[in-house]
Short mmCIF file of C-alpha atoms and ligand atoms in Angstrom, two decimals:
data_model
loop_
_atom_site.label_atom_id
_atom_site.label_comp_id
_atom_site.label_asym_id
_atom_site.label_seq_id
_atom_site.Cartn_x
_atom_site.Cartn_y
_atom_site.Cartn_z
CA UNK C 1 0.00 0.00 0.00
CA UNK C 2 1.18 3.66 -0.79
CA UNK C 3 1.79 5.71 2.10
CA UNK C 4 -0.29 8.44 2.42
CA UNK C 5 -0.63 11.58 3.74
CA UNK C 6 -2.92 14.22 4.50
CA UNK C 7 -4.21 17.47 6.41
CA UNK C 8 -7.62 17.51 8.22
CA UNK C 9 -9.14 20.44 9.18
CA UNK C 10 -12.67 22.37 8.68
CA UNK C 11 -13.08 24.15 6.75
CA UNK C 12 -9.89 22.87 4.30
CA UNK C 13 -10.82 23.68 1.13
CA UNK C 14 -8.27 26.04 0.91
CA UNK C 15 -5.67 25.10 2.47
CA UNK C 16 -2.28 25.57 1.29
CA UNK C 17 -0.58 22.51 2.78
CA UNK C 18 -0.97 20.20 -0.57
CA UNK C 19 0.31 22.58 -2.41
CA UNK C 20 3.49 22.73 -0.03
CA UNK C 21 4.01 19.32 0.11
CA UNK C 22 3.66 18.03 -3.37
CA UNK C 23 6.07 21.37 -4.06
CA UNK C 24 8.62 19.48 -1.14
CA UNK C 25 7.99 15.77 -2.78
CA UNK C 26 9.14 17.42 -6.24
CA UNK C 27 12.15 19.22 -5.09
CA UNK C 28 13.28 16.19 -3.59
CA UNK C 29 12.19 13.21 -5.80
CA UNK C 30 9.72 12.27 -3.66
CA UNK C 31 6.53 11.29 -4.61
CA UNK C 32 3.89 12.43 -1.80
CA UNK C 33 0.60 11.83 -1.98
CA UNK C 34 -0.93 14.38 0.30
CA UNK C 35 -4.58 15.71 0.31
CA UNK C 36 -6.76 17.86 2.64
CA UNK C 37 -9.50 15.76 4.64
CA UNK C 38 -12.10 17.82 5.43
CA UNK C 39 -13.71 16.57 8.87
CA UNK C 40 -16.12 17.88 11.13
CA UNK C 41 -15.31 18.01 14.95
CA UNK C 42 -17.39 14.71 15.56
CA UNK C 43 -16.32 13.06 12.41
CA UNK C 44 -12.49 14.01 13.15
CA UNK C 45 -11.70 10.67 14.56
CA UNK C 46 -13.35 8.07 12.73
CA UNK C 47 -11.95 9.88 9.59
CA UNK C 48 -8.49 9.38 10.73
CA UNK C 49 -8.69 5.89 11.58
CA UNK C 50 -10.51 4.99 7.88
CA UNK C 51 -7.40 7.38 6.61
CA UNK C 52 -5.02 5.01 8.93
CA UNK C 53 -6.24 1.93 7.55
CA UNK C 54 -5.68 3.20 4.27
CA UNK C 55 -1.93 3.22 4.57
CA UNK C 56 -1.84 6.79 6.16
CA UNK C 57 1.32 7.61 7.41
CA UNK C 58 1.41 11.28 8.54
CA UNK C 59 -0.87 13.87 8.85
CA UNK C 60 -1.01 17.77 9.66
CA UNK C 61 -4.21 19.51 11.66
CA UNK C 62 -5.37 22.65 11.36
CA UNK C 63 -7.79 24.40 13.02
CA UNK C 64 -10.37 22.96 14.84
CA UNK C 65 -8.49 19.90 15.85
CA UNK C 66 -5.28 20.26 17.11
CA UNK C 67 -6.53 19.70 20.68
CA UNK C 68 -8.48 16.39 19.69
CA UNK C 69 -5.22 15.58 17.69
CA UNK C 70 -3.20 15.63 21.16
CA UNK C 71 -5.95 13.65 23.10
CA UNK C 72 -5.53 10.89 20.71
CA UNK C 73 -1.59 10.48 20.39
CA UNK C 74 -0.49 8.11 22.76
CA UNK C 75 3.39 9.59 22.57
CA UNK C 76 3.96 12.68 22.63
CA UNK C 77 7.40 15.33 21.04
CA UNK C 78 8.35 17.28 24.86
CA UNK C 79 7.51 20.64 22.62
CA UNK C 80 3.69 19.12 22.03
CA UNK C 81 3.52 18.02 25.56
CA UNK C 82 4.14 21.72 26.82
CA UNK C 83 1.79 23.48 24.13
CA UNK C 84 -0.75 20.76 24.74
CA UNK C 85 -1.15 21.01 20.65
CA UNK C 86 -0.48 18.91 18.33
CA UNK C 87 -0.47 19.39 14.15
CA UNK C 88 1.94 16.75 13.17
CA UNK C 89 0.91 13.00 13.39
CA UNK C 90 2.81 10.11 12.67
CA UNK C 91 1.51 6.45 12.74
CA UNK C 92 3.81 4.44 14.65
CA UNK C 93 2.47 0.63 14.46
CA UNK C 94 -0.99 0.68 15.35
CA UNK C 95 -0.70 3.98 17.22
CA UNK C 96 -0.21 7.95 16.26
CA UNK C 97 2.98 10.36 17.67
CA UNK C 98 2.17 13.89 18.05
CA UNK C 99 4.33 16.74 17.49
CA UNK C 100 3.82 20.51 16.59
CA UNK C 101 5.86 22.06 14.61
CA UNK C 102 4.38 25.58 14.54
CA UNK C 103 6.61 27.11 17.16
CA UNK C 104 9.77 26.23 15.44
CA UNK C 105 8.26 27.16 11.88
CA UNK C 106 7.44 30.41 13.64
CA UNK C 107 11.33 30.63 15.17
CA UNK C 108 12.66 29.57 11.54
CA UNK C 109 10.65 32.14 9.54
CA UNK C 110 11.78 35.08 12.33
CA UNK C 111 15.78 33.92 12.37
CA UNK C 112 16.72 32.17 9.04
CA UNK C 113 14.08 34.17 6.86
CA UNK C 114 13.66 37.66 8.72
CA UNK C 115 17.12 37.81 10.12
CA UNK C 116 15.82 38.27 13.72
CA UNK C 117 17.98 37.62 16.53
CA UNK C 118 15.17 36.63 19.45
CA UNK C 119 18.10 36.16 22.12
CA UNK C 120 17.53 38.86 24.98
CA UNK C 121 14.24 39.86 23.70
CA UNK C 122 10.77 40.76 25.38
CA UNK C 123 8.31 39.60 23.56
CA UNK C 124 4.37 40.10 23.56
CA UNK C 125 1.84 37.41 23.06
CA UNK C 126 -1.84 38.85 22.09
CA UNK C 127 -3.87 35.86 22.78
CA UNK C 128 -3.60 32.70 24.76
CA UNK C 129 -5.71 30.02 22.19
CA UNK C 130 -4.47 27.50 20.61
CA UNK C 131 -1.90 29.37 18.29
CA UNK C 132 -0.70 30.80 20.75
CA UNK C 133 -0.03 27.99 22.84
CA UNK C 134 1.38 26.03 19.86
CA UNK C 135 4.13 29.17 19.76
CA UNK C 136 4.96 30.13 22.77
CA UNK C 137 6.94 27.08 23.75
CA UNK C 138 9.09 27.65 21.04
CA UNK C 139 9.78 31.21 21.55
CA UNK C 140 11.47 30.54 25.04
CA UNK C 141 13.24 27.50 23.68
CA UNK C 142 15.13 30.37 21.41
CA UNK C 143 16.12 32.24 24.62
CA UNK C 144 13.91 35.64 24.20
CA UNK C 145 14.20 37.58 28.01
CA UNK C 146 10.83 37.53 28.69
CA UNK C 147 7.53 36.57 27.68
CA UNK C 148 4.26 38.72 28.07
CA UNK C 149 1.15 36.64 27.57
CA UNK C 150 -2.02 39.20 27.32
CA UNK C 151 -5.53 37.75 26.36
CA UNK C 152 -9.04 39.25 26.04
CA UNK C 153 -10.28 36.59 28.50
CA UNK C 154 -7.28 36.90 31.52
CA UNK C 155 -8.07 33.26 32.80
CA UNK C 156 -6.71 32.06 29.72
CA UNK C 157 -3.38 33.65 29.71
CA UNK C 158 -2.89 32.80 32.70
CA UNK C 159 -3.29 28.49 31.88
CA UNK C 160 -0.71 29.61 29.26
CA UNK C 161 1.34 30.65 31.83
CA UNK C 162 1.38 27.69 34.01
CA UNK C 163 1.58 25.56 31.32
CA UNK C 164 5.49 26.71 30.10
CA UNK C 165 6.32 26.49 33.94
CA UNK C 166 8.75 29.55 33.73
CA UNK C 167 7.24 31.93 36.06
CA UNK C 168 10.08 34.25 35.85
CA UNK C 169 10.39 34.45 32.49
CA UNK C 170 6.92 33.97 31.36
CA UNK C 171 4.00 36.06 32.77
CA UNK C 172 0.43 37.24 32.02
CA UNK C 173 -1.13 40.68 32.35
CA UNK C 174 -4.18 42.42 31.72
CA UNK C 175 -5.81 43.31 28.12
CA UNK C 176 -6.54 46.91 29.74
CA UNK C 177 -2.89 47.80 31.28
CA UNK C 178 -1.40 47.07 27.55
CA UNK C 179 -0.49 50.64 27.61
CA UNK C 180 2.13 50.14 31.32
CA UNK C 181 3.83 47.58 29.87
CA UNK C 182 6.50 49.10 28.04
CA UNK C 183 7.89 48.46 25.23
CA UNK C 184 8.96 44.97 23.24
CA UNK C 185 11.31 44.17 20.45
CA UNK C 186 8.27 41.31 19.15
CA UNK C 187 4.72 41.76 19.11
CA UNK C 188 3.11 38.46 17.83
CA UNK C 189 -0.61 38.35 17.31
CA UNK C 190 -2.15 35.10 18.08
CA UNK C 191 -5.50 36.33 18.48
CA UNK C 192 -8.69 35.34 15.87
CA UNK C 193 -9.84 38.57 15.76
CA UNK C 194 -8.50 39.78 12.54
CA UNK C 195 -10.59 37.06 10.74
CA UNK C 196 -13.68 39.07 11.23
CA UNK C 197 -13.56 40.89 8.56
CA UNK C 198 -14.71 44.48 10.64
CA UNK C 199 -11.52 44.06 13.09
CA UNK C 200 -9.52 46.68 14.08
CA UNK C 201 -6.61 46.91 16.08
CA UNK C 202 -6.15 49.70 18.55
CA UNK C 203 -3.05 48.90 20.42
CA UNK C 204 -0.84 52.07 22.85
CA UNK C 205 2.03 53.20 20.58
CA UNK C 206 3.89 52.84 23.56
CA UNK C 207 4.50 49.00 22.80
CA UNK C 208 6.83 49.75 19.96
CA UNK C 209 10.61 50.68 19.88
CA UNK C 210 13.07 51.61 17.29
CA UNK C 211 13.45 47.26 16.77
CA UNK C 212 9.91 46.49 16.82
CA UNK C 213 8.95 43.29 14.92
CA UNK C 214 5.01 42.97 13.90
CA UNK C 215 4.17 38.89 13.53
CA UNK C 216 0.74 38.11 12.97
CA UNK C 217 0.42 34.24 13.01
CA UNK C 218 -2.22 34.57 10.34
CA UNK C 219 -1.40 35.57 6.41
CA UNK C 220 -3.91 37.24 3.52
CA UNK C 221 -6.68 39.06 4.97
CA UNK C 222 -6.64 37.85 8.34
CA UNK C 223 -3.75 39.70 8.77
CA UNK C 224 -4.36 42.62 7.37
CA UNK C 225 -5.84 44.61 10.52
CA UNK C 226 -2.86 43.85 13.01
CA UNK C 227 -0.48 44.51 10.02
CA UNK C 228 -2.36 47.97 9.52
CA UNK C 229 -1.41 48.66 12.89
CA UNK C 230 2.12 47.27 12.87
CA UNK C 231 2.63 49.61 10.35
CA UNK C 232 0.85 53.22 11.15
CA UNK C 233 2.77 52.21 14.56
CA UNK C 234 5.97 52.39 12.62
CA UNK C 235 7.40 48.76 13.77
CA UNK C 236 10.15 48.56 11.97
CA UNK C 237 9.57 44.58 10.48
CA UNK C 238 5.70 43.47 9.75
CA UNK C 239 5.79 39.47 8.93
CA UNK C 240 2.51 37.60 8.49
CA UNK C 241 2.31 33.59 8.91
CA UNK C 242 2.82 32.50 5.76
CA UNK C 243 6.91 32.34 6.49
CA UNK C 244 5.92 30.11 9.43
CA UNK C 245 3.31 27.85 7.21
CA UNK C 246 5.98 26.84 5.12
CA UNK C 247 8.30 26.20 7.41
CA UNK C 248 6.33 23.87 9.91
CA UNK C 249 5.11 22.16 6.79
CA UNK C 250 9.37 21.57 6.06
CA UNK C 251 9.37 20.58 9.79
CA UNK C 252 6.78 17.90 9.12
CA UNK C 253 8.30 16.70 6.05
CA UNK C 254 11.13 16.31 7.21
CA UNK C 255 9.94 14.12 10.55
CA UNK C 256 8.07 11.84 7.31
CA UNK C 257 10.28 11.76 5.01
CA UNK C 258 13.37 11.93 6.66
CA UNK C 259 14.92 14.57 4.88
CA UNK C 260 14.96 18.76 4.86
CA UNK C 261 13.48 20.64 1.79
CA UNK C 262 14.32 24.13 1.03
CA UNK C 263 11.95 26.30 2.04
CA UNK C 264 13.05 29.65 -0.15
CA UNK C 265 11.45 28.59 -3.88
CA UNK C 266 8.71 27.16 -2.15
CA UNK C 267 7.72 30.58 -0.54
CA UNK C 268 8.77 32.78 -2.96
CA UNK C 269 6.32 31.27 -4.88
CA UNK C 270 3.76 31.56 -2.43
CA UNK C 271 4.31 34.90 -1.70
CA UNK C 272 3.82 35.82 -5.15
CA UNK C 273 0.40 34.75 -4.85
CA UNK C 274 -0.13 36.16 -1.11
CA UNK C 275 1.32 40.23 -1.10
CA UNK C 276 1.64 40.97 2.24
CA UNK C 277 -0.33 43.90 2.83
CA UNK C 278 1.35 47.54 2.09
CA UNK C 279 3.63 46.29 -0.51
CA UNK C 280 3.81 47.07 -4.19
P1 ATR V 301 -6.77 29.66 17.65
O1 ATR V 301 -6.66 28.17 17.60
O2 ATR V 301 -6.74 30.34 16.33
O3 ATR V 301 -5.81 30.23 18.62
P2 ATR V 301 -8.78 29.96 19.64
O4 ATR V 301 -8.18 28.86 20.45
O5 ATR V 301 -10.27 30.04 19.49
O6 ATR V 301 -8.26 29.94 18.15
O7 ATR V 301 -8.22 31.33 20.23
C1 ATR V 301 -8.60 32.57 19.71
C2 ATR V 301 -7.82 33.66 20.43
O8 ATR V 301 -8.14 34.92 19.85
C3 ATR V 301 -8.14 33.77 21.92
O9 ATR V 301 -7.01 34.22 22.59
C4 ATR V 301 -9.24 34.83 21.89
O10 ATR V 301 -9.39 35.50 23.11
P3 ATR V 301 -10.39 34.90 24.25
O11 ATR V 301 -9.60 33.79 24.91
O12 ATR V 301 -10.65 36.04 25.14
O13 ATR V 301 -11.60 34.40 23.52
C5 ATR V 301 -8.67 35.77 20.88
N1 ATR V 301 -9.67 36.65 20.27
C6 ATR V 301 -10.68 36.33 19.43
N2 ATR V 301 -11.36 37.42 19.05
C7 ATR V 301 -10.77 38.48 19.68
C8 ATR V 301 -11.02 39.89 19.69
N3 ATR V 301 -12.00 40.42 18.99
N4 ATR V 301 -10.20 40.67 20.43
C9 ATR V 301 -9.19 40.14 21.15
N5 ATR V 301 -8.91 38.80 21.17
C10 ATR V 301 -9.69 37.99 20.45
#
């Protein structure tokens, strides 16, 4: 039986991920078969096991799975354990491994695409859901100085706290004191709300200094508020997500197949097809 793989998520239709892998499988010689799944919440499981059973390999889940996806895994990459996320699965006999490979795509796309150095650096989380627990892991593993969780709903932020067990290097604070925080060298927006399409973001200038780096985890129009922002705030980078798609879809394929594509052509090509907002 042919291996397969695959990415479930809902909605899928247009995800990017076959596009990125059969682009990988290509470059390398590799002949992937790779296709989005499209499964509700209650369907999510039985459609992996019919996928399994079909000689399913690997898979990558999106959005709304990624929690179900680490409930199911019975072993578990240390990163996915701490982000309690997972969006990489590999079948290992009769059983799935979980990894995610967001954070590092995230770290990847900053250092080796954006030229960021994160060592040192305070850093601001908006948002404490899922993306932003899939990142934040990752962004202390690449020794920023401190991490500032703030979320709509404090609670929240504050489970993302406990959950990277670094109390002094990792804290929460409140929506509404944004503005007596001071300033950070990355502002990462992990939030949903710039996928309503009336979003706005109306952030205290007083978060950005001369380095300021804009990331919204999101690309094409749910990016553009933050980005707006970013910008008539005068950061000095903006980056959208679709660096860090790429490159935790090169972190998956390489856990599959064993060996590293280049990233560059395979975004370059992308971003020809997804302007980041403001440019020419
Ligand atoms: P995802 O998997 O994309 O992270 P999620 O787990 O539903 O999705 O999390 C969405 C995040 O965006 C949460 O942090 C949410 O804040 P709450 O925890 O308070 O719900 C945040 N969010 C959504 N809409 C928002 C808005 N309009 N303003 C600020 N934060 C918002």
């Amino acid at each position: 039986m042919t291996d397969r793989y695959a990415v479930f998520g809902h909605p899928i239709a247009h995800s990017l991920s076959p596009d990125i892998h059969a682009a990988f499988g290509r470059q390398e010689g590799i002949a992937v078969d790779y296709r989005a799944i499209d499964a509700t919440p209650d369907g999510f499981l039985a459609a992996l096991e019919a996928f399994a059973a079909e000689g399913g390999r690997g898979a990558n889940v999106t959005l709304p799975h990624k929690e179900a996806a680490f409930a199911l895994c019975t072993t578990r990459t240390a990163r996915a354990t701490r982000a309690g996320s997972v969006n990489t699965l590999l079948r290992k006999g009769d059983r799935w491994h979980g990894d995610t490979t967001d954070g590092a795509g995230l770290v990847r796309d900053l250092t080796d695409r954006h030229g960021q150095d994160l060592r040192g650096r305070r850093v601001l989380l908006l948002g404490a859901g899922g993306s932003a627990r899939s990142v934040a892991p990752s962004l202390l593993d690449a020794g920023i100085r401190e991490l500032v969780v703030v979320n709509r709903t404090p609670e929240r932020a504050d489970e993302l706290i406990d959950a990277m067990g670094e109390p002094g290097r990792a804290l929460s604070r409140y929506w509404d004191d944004l503005h007596d925080l001071g300033d950070f060298e990355l502002i990462v927006n992990a939030t949903s709300a710039g996928r309503d399409p009336s979003a706005s973001f109306k952030l205290p200038l007083s978060l950005v200094n001369s380095m300021t780096t804009a990331v919204d985890l999101n690309y094409g129009d749910a990016a553009i508020a933050f980005l707006a922002w970013a910008r008539a705030a005068e950061c000095r980078n903006t980056v959208d997500g679709l660096g860090m798609l790429v490159e935790q879809a090169a972190e998956s394929f390489q856990q599959w197949h064993e060996v590293r594509p280049d990233t560059d052509a395979v975004y370059a090509g992308l971003r020809g097809n997804h302007r980041l907002t403001g440019e020419e």
